Every structure is written in structure tokens, then in C-alpha cells.
PDB file of C-alpha atoms in Angstrom:
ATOM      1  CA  UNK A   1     -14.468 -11.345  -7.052  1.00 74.00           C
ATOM      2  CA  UNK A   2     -11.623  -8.936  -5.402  1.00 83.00           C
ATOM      3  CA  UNK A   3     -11.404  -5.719  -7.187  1.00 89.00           C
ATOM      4  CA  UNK A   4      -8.173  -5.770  -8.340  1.00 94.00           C
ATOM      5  CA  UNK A   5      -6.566  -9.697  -8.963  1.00 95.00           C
ATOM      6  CA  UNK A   6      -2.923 -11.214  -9.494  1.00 95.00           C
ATOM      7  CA  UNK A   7      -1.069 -14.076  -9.479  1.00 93.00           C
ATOM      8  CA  UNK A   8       0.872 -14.344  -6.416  1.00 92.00           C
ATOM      9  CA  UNK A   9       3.736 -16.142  -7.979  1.00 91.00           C
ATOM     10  CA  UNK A  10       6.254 -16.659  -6.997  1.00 95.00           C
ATOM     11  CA  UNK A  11       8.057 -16.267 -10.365  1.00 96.00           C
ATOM     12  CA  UNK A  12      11.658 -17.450 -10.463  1.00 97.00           C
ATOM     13  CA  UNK A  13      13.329 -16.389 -12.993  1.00 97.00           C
ATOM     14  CA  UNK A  14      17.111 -16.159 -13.707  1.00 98.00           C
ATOM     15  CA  UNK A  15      19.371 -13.032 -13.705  1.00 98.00           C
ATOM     16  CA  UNK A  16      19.020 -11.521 -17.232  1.00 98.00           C
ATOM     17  CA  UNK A  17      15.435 -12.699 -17.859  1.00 98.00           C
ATOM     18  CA  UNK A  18      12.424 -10.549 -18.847  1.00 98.00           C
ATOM     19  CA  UNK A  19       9.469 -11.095 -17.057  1.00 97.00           C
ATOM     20  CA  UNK A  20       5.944 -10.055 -16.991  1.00 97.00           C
ATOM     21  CA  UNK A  21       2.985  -9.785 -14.526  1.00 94.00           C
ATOM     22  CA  UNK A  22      -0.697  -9.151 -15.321  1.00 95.00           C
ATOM     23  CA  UNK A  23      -3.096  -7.441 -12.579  1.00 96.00           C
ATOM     24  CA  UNK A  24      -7.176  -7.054 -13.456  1.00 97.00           C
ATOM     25  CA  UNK A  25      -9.448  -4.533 -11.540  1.00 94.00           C
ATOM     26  CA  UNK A  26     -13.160  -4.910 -11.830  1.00 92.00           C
ATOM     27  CA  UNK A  27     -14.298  -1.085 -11.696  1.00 89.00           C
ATOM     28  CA  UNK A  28     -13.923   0.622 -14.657  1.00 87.00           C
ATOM     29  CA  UNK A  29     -14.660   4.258 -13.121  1.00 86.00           C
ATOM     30  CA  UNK A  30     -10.672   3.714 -11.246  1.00 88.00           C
ATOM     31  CA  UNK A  31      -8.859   6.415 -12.227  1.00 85.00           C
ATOM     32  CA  UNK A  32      -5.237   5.977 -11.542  1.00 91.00           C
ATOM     33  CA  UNK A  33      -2.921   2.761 -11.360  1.00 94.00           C
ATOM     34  CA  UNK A  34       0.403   2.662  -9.720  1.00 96.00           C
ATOM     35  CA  UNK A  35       3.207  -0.538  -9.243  1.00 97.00           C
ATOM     36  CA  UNK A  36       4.539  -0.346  -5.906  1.00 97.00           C
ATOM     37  CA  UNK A  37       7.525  -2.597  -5.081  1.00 97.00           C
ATOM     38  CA  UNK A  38       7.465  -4.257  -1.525  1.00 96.00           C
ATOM     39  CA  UNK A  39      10.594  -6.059  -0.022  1.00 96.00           C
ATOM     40  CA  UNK A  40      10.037  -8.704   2.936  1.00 93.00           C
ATOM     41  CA  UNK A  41       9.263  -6.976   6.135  1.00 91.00           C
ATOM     42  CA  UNK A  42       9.479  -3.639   4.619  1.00 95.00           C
ATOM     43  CA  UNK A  43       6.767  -1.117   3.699  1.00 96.00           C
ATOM     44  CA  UNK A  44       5.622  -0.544  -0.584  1.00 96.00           C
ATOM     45  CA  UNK A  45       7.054   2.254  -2.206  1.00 96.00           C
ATOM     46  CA  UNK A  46       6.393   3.695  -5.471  1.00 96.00           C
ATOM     47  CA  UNK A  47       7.943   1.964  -8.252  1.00 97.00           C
ATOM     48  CA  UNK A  48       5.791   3.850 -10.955  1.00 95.00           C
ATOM     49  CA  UNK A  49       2.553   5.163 -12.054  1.00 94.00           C
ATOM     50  CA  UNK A  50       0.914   4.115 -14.863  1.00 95.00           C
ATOM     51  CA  UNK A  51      -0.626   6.266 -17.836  1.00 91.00           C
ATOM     52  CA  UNK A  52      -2.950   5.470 -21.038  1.00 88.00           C
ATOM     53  CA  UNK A  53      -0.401   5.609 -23.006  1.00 89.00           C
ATOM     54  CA  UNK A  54       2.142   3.238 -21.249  1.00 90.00           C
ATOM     55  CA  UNK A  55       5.365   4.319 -19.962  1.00 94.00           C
ATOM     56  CA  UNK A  56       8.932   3.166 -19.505  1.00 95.00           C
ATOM     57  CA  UNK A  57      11.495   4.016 -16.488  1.00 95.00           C
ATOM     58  CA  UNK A  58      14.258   2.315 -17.424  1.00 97.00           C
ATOM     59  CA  UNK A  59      13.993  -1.810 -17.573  1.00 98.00           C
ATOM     60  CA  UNK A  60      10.459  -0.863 -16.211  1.00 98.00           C
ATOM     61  CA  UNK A  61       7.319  -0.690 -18.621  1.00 98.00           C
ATOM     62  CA  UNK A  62       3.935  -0.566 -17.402  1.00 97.00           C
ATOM     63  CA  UNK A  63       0.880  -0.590 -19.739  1.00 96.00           C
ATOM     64  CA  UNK A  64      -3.017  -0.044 -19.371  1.00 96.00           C
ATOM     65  CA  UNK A  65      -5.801  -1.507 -20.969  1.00 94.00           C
ATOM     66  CA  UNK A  66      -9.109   0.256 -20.050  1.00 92.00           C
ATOM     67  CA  UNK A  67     -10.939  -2.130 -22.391  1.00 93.00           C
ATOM     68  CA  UNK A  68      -9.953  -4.988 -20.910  1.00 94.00           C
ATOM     69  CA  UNK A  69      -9.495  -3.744 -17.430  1.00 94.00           C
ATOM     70  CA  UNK A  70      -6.069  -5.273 -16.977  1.00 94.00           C
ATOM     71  CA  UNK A  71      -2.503  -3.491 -16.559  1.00 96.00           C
ATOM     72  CA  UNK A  72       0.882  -5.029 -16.932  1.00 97.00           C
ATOM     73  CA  UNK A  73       4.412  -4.467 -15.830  1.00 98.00           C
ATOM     74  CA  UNK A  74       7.442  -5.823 -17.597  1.00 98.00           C
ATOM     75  CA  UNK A  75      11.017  -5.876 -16.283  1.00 98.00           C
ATOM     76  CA  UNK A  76      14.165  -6.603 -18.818  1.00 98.00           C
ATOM     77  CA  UNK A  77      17.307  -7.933 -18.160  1.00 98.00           C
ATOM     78  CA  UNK A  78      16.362  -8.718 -14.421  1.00 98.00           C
ATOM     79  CA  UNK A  79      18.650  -7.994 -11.848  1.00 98.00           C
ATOM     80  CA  UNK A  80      19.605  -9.698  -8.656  1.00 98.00           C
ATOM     81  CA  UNK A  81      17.957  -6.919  -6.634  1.00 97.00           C
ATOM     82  CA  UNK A  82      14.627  -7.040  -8.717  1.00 98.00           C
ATOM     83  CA  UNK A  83      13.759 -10.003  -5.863  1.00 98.00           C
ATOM     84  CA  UNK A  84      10.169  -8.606  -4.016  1.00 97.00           C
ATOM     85  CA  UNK A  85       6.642  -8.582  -4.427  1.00 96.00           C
ATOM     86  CA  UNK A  86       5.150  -6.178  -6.109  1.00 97.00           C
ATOM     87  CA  UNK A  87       1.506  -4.734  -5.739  1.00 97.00           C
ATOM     88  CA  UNK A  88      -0.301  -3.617  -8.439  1.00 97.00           C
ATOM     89  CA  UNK A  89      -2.759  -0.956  -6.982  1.00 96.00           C
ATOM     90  CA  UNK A  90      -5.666   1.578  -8.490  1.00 94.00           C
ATOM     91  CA  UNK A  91      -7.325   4.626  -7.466  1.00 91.00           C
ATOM     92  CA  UNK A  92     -11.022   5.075  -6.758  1.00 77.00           C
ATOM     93  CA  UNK A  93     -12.691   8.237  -7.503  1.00 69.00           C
ATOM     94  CA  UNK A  94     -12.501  10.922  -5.406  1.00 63.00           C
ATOM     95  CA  UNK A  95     -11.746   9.648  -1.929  1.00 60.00           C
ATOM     96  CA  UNK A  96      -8.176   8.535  -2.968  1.00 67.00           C
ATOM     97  CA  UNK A  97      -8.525   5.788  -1.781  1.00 83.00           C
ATOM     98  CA  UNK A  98      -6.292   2.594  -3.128  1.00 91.00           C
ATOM     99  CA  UNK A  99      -7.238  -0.759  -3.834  1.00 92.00           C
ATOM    100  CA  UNK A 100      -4.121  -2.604  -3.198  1.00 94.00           C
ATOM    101  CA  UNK A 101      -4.007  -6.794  -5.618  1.00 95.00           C
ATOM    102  CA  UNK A 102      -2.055  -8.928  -2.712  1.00 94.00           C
ATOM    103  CA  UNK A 103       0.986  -8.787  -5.176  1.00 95.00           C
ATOM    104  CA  UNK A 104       3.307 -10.715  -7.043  1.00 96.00           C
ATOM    105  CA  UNK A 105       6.111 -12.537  -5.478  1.00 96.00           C
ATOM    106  CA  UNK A 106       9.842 -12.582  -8.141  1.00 98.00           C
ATOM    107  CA  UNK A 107      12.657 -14.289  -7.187  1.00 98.00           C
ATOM    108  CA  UNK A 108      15.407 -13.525  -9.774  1.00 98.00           C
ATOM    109  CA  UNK A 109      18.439 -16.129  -9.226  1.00 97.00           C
ATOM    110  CA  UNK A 110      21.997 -16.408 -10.037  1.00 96.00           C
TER     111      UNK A 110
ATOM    112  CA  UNK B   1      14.289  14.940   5.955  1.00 59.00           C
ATOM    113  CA  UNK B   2      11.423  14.629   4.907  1.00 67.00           C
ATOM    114  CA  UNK B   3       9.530  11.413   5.097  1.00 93.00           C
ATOM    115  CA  UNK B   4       6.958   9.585   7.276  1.00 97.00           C
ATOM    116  CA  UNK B   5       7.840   8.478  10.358  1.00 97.00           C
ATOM    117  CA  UNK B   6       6.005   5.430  12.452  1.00 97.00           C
ATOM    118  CA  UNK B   7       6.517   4.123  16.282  1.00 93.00           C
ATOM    119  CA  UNK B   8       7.232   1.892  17.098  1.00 93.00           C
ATOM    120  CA  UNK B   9       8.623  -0.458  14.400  1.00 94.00           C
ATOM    121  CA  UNK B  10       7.660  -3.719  16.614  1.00 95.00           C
ATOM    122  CA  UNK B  11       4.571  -3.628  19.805  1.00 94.00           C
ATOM    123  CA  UNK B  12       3.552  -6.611  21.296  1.00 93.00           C
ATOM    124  CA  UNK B  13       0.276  -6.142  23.042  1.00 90.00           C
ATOM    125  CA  UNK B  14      -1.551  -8.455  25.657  1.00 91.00           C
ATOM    126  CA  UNK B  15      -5.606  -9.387  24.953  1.00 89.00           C
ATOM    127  CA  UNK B  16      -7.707  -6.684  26.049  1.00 89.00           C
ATOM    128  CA  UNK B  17      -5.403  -3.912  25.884  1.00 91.00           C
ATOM    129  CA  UNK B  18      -5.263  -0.829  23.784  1.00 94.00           C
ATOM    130  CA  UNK B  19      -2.636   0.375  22.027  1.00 95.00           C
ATOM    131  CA  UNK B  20      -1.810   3.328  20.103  1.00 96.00           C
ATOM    132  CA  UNK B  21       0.056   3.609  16.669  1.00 97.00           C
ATOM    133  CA  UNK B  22       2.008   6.639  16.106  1.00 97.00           C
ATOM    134  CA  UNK B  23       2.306   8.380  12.058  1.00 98.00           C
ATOM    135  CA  UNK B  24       3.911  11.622  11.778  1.00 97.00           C
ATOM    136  CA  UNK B  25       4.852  13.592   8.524  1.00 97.00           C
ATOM    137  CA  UNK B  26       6.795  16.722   7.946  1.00 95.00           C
ATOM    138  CA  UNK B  27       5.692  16.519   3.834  1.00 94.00           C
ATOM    139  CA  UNK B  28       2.608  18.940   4.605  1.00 94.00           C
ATOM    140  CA  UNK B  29       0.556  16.511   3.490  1.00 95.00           C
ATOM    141  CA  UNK B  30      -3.429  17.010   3.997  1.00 94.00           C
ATOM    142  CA  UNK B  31      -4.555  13.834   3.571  1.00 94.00           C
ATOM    143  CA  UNK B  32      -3.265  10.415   5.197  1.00 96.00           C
ATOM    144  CA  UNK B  33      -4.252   7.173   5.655  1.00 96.00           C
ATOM    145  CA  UNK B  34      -3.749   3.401   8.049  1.00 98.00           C
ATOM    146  CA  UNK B  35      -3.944   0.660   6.054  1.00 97.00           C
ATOM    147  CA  UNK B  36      -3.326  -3.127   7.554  1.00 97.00           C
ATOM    148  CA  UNK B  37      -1.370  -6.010   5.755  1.00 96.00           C
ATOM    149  CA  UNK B  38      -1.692  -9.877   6.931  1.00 94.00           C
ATOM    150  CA  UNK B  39       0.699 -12.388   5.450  1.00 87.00           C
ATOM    151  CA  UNK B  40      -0.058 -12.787   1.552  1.00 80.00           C
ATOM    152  CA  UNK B  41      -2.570 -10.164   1.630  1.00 83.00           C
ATOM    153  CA  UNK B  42      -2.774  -6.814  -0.363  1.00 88.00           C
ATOM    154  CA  UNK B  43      -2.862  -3.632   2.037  1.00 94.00           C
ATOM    155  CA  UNK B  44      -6.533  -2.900   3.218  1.00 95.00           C
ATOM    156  CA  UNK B  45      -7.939   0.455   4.519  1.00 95.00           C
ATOM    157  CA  UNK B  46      -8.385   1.067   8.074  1.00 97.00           C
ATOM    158  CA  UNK B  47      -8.990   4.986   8.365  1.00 97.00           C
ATOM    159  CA  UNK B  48      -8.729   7.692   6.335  1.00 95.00           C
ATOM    160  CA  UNK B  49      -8.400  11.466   7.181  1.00 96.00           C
ATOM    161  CA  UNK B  50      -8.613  14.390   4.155  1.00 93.00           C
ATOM    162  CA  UNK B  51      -7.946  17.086   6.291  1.00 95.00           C
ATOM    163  CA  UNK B  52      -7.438  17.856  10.090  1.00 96.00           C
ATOM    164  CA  UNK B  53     -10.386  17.236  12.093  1.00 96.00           C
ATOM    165  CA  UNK B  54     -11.775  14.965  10.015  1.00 96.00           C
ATOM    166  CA  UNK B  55     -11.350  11.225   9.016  1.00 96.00           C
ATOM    167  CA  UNK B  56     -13.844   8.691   7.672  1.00 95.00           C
ATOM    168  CA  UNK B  57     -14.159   4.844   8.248  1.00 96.00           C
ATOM    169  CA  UNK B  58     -12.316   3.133   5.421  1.00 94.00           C
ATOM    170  CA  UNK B  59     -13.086  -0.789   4.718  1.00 92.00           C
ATOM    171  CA  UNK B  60     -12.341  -2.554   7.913  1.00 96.00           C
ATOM    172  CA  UNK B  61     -12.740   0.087  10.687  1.00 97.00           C
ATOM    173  CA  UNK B  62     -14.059  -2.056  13.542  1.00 96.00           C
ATOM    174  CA  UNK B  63     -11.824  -1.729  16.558  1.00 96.00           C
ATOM    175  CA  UNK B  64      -9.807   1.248  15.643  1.00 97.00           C
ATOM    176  CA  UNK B  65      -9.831   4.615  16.407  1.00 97.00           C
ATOM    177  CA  UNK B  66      -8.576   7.319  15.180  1.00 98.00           C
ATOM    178  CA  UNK B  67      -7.878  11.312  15.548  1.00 97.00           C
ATOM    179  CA  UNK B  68      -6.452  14.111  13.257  1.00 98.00           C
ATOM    180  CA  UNK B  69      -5.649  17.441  15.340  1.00 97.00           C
ATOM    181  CA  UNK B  70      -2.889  18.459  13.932  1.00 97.00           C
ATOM    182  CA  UNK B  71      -1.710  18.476  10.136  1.00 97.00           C
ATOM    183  CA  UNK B  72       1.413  16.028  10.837  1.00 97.00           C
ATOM    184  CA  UNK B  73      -0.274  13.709  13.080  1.00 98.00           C
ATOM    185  CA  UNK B  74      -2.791  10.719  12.221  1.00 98.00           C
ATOM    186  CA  UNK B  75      -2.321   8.601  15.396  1.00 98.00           C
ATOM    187  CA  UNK B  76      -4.378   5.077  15.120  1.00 98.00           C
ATOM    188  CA  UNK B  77      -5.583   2.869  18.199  1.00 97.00           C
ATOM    189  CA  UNK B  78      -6.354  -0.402  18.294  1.00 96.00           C
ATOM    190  CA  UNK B  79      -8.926  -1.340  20.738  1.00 94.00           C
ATOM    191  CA  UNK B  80      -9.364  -4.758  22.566  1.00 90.00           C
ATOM    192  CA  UNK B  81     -12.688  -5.014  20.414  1.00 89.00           C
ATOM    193  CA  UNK B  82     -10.531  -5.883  17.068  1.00 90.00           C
ATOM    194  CA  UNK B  83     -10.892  -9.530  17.349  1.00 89.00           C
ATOM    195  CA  UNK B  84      -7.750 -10.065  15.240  1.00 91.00           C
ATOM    196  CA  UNK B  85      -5.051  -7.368  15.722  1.00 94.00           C
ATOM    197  CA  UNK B  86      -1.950  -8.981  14.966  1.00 95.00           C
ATOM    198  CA  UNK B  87      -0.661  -7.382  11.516  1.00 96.00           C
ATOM    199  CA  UNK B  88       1.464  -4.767   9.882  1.00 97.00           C
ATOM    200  CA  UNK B  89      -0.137  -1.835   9.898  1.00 98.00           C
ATOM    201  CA  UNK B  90       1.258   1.043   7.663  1.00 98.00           C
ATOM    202  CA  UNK B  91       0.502   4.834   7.580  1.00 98.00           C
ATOM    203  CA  UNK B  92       0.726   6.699   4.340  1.00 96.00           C
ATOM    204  CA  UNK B  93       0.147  10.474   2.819  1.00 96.00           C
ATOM    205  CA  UNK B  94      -1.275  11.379  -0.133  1.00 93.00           C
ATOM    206  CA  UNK B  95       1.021  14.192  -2.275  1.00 90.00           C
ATOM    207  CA  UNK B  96      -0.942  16.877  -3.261  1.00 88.00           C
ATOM    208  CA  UNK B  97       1.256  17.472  -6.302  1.00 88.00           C
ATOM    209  CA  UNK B  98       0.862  14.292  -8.058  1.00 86.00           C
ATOM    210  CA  UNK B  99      -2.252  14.158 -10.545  1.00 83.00           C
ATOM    211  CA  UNK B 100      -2.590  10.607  -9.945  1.00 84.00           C
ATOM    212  CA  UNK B 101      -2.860  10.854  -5.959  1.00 85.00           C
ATOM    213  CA  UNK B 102       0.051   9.038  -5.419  1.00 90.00           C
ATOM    214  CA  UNK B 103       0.665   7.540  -1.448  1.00 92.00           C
ATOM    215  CA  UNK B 104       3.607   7.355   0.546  1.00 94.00           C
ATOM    216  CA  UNK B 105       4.445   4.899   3.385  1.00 96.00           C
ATOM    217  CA  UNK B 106       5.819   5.255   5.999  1.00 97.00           C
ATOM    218  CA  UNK B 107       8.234   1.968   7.556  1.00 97.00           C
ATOM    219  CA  UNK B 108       5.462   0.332   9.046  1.00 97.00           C
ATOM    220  CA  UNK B 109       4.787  -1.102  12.839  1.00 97.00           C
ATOM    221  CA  UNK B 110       4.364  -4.913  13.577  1.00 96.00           C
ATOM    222  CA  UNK B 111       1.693  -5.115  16.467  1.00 96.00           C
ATOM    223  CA  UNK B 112       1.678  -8.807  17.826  1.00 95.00           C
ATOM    224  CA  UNK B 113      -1.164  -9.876  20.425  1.00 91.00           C
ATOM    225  CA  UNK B 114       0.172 -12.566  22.869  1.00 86.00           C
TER     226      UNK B 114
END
């Protein structure tokens, strides 16, 4: 079983759509989670962290279920330029080091 | 600026030759990190180093080398005993200031073996 699992998509969805992706890690000692956003050919970069109590950044809300072992990131009202893959990703203990799910392909159309 | 900075952006490489992946940062980051991509694949950890003059082995090590000297440098080599080399390979740096330990890429280099 990888440590941390999602569906690779692709999800096409049309402009103005809300759409959600699920990622499940298998250690429960993790410590942080993160959603990076990765556009073809180009390297991830931080689209948020996310926290216990779930957070918003805009059309952007992530949530975390320790029970469970699952997070989830929903976008509203998606956008043209919402089109990438993005990597749901979790901390370790105290090395740092991230475990990186192979991410999740959207395709928002016209 | 500040940012992390990779070289180059594409290498092509013949079998049996090394080559060597350049990372700088001006963030004053301590710790950095190589991680590799293949098509469809989540990132996976090459080499990790906490602090200068020292690095550990992260989860796919074999045929890479690295070194950590100096604070802003985390060079990585790729030696002709990585039986599949072709990849993106990405450098990164860990902010001290985030709780979470948040990483930072830099744009990446795209080593093909011919």
C-alpha cells in the first residue's frame, strides 16, 4: 500500500464547477499535510497547508481527518487556470521529510 | 531575489557518464533536499542534507551522490551506476519559519540518458 494514495484523475470539469479530491496516508504519526499545485513540465509549489481545523484561501478549502486518515481539497467556481495536477503531500516526524501521493490531474474547460 | 535556483533546466547524458546537478539558494535555508519525479509519479527522495556537512540517504539513494559544503549549495551527481536516470529531478529547502516544515522547489532539471 503507498503511504499516501489518490486518484490520478483526470477530472474534467467545466469552468464554474466545484470540485473535490480525496488523498489517504497510512501513518498516523505524519504531522503536517500540504496541497502543492504542479503545472506540466514545471516544478510543485505551495498551494496551502493544511490544519486540524480546516482552512480556506479563497475558492481553496482543505480539510483533515486524523480519524480516518484522509484529507481533502475543494475548489469553487473553477477557473480556467485551475488546469494542473495537484499533489497532496504529508510530513514525517522529525526528518522533514515529505511523502509526496502522485497527484491529481483537473482539467477545467470552457 | 530570492528563490532556488537549478542548472541546467535540460542535460542529456550518454550511458556511463556522470553528471552533476546544480541547487543553489540565497533563502538561508539549513536544510535541503533532491527529490526525483518519473511520468505519473509523486516526487520521491533522493538525498537529504539538515545542515552543512551533513546529508543522509533518503528512499532511493543508489547511484547518487551528494555534498553540502557550503550553506547555499546541495549539488547532486548522478553516477553511471543509477540504472535508470532519466527523470526530473527537483531540489527544494525547507523554511525554518514555517511550523509545518514547509519545502520550496526550485524549477527543476530534465536529465535524459541517450
Amino acid at each position: 500500500r503507498k503511504e499516501v494514495e489518490q486518484d490520478p484523475g483526470p477530472f474534467n470539469v467545466p469552468e464554474g464547477a466545484t470540485v473535490a479530491f480525496n488523498c489517504t496516508y497510512s501513518n498516523s504519526a505524519s504531522q503536517s499535510f500540504f496541497w502543492y499545485r504542479q503545472d506540466c513540465r514545471k516544478e510543485p509549489k505551495l498551494l496551502m497547508s493544511v490544519y486540524s481545523s480546516g482552512n480556506e484561501d479563497g475558492r481553496f478549502t482543505a480539510q483533515l481527518n486524523r480519524a480516518s486518515q484522509y484529507i481533502s481539497l475543494l475548489i469553487r467556481d473553477s477557473k480556467l487556470s485551475d488546469s494542473a495536477t495537484y499533489l497532496c503531500v504529508v510530513k514525517g516526524q522529525n526528518t522533514g521529510k515529505l511523502i509526496f501521493g502522485q497527484g491529481t490531474t483537473l482539467q477545467v474547460k470552457p | 531575489d530570492g528563490g532556488i535556483t537549478q542548472s541546467p533546466k535540460y542535460l542529456f547524458r550518454k550511458e556511463g557518464q556522470n553528471v552533476t546537478l546544480s541547487c543553489e539558494q540565497n533563502l538561508n535555508h539549513d536544510a535541503m533536499y533532491w527529490y526525483r519525479q518519473d511520468p505519473g509519479q509523486g516526487l520521491r527522495l533522493i538525498y537529504y542534507s539538515q545542515i552543512v556537512n551533513d546529508f543522509q540517504k533518503g528512499d532511493i539513494a543508489e547511484g547518487y551522490s551528494v555534498s553540502r559544503e557550503k550553506k547555499e549549495s546541495f549539488p547532486l551527481t548522478v553516477t553511471s551506476a543509477q540504472k535508470n536516470p532519466t527523470a526530473f529531478y527537483l531540489c527544494a529547502s525547507r523554511d525554518p519559519g514555517s511550523p509545518q516544515g514547509t519545502q520550496y522547489f526550485g524549477p527543476g532539471t530534465r536529465l535524459t540518458v541517450l
